[in-house]
GROMACS .gro file of C-alpha atoms in nm:
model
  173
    1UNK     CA    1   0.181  10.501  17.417
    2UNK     CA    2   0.336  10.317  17.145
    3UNK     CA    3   0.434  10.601  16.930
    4UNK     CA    4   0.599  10.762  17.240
    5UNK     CA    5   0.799  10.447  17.288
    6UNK     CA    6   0.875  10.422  16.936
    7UNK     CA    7   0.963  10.810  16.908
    8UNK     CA    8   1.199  10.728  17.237
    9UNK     CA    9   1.372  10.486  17.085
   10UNK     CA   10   1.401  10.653  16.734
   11UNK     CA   11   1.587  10.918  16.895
   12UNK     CA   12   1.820  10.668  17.095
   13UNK     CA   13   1.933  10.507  16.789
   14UNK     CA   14   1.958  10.838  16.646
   15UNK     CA   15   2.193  10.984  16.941
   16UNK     CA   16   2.389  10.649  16.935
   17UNK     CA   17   2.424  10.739  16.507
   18UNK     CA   18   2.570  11.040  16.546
   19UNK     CA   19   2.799  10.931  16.794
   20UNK     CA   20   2.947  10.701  16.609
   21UNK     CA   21   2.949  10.898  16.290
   22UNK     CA   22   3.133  11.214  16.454
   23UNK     CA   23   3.352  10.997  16.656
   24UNK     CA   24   3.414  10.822  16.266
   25UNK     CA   25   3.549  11.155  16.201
   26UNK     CA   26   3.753  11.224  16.473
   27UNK     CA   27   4.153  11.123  16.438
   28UNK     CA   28   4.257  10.810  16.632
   29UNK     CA   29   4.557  10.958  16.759
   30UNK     CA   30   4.549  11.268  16.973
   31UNK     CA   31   4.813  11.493  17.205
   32UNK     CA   32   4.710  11.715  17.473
   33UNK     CA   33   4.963  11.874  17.724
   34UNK     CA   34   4.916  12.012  18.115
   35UNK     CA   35   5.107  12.169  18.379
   36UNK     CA   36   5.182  12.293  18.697
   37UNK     CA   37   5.406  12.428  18.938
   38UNK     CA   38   5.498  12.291  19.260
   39UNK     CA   39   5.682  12.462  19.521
   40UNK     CA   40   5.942  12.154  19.535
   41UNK     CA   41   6.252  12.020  19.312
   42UNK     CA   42   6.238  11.814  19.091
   43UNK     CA   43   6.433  11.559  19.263
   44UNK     CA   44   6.096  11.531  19.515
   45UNK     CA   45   5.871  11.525  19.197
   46UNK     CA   46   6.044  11.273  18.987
   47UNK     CA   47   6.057  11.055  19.325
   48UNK     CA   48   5.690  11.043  19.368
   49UNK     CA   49   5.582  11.025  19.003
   50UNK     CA   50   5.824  10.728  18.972
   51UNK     CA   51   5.701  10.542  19.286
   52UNK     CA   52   5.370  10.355  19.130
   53UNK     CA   53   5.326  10.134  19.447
   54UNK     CA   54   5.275  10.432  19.683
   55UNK     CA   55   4.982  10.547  19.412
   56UNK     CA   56   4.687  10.408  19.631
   57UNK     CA   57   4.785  10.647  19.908
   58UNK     CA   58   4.759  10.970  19.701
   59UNK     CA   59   4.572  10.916  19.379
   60UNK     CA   60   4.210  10.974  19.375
   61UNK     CA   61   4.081  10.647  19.191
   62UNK     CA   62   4.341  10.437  19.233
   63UNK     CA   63   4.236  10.169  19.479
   64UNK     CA   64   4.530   9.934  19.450
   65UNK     CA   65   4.903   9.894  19.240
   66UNK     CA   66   5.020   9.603  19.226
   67UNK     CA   67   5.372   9.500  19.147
   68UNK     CA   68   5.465   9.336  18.840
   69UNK     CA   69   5.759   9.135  18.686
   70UNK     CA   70   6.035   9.372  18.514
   71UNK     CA   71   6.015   9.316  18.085
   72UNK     CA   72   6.344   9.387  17.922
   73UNK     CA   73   6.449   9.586  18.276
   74UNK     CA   74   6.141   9.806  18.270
   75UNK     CA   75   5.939   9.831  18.548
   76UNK     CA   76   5.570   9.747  18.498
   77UNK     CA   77   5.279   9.780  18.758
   78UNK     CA   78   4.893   9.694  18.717
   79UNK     CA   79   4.655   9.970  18.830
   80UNK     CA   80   4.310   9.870  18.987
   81UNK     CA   81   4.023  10.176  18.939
   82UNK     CA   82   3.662  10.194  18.961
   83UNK     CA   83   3.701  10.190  18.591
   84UNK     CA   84   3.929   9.856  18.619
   85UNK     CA   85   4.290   9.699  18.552
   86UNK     CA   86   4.521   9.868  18.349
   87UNK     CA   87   4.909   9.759  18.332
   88UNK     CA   88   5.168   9.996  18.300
   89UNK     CA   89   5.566  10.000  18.215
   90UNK     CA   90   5.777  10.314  18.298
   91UNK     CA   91   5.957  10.329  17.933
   92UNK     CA   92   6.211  10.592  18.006
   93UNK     CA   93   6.362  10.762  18.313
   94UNK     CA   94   6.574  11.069  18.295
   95UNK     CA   95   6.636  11.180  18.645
   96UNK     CA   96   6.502  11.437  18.759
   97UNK     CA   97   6.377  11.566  18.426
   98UNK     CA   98   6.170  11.333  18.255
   99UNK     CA   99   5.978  11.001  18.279
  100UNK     CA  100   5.810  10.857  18.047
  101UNK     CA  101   5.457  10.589  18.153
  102UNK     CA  102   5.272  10.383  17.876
  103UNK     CA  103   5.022  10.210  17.876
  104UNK     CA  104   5.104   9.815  17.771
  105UNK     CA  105   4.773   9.632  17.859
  106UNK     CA  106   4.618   9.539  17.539
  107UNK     CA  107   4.289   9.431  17.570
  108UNK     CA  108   4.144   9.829  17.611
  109UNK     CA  109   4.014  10.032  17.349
  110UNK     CA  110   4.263  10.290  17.377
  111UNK     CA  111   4.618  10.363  17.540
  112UNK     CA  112   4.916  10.551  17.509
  113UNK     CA  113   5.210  10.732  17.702
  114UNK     CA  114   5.226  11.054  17.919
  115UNK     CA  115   5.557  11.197  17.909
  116UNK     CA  116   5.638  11.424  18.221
  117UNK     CA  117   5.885  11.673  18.194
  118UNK     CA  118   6.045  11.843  18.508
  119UNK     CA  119   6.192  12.209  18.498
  120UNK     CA  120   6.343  12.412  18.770
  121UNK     CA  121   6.091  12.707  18.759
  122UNK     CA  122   6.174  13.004  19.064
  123UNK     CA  123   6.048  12.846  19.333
  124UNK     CA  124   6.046  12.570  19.239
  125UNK     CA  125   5.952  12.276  18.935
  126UNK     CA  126   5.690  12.303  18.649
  127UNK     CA  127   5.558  11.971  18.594
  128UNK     CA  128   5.415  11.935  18.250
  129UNK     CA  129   5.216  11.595  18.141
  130UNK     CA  130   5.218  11.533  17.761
  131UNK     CA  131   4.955  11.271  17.686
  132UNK     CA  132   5.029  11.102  17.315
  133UNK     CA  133   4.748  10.864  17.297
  134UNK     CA  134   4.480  10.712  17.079
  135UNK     CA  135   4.115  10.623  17.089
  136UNK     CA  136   3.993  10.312  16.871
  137UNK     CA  137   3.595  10.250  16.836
  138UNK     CA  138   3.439  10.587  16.717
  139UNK     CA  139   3.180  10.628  16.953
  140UNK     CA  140   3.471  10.627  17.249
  141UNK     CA  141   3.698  10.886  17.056
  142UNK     CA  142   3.368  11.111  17.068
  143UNK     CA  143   3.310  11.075  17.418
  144UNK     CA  144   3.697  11.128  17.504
  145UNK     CA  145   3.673  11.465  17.322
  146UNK     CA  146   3.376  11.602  17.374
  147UNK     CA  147   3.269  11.429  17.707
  148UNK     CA  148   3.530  11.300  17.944
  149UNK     CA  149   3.782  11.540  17.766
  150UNK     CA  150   4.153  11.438  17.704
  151UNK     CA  151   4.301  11.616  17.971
  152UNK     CA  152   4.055  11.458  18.238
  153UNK     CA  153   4.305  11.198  18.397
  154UNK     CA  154   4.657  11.455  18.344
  155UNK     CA  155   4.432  11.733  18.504
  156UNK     CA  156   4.302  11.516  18.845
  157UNK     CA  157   4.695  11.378  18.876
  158UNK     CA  158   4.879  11.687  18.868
  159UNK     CA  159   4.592  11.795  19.135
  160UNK     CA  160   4.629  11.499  19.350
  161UNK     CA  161   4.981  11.530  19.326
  162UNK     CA  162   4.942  11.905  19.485
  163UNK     CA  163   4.712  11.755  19.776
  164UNK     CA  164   5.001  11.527  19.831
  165UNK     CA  165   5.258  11.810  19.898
  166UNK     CA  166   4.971  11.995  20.074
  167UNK     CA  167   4.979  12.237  19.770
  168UNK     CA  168   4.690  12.397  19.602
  169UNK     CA  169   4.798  12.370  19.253
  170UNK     CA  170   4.654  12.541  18.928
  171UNK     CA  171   4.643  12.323  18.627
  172UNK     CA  172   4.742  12.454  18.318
  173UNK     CA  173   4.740  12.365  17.912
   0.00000   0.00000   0.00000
């Protein structure tokens, strides 16, 4: 029985190892792009994207938004997920082309920005999500690549955002 707990444990210190030793050589910084089109313009798209209070009522994980104060004229919002807090400022608005989100709270092992982009496209606007982030400890920067993926978060918002409009929309890279 020993030897079997011993052998257990052996191979969870192994596991936790190589984790950390991939995830070592991983890059800290990473960019990932999706997309998808929405049968609206971009006016519409830029509006809801831009509108962080009305989050809880759309976003899957989002419980709550709540408003905070304005730094250097920049609106700034705190996000509360199953997975926490996380504080927000909307760097750059371009309407109805672009908006730029980053993350400012600073006591999380990663963060970031996701740059949307908004282009008339037929029928309507392709929404693209450009994540430029980074990943500190090693053992997180191998779980956001090879389990959680980087793409996770940009993928479920552009979805949500569909359900919203009552569209079904396809994701793409």
């Amino acid at each position: 029985m020993i030897k079997i707990i011993f052998i257990v444990v052996g191979v969870l210190v192994g596991l936790v190892a190589l984790t950390w030793i991939v995830g070592a050589f991983l890059p800290r910084e990473h960019k990932a792009t999706r997309s998808a089109h929405f049968a609206v313009a971009p006016e519409q798209l830029f509006s809801i994207i831009t509108d962080a209070p009305s989050y809880p009522s759309w976003r899957s994980g989002v419980s709550s938004v709540e408003d905070l104060p304005p730094v250097n004229g920049k609106m700034r919002w705190r996000e509360h997920t199953s997975d926490g807090k996380m504080e927000y400022e909307l760097s750059e608005m371009v309407s109805p082309s672009r908006v730029v989100t980053t993350i400012v709270s600073k006591d999380l092992p990663y963060g970031g920005s996701w740059v949307f982009t908004l282009e008339p496209d037929g029928t309507g606007t392709r929404a693209r999500i450009t994540e430029e982030g980074f990943v500190n400890p090693p053992p997180f920067r191998f779980l956001s690549r090879f389990v959680f993926g980087h793409t996770s978060t940009m993928d479920a918002f552009l979805k949500d955002m569909g359900k919203k409009l009552g569209q079904d929309v396809k994701v793409e890279p």
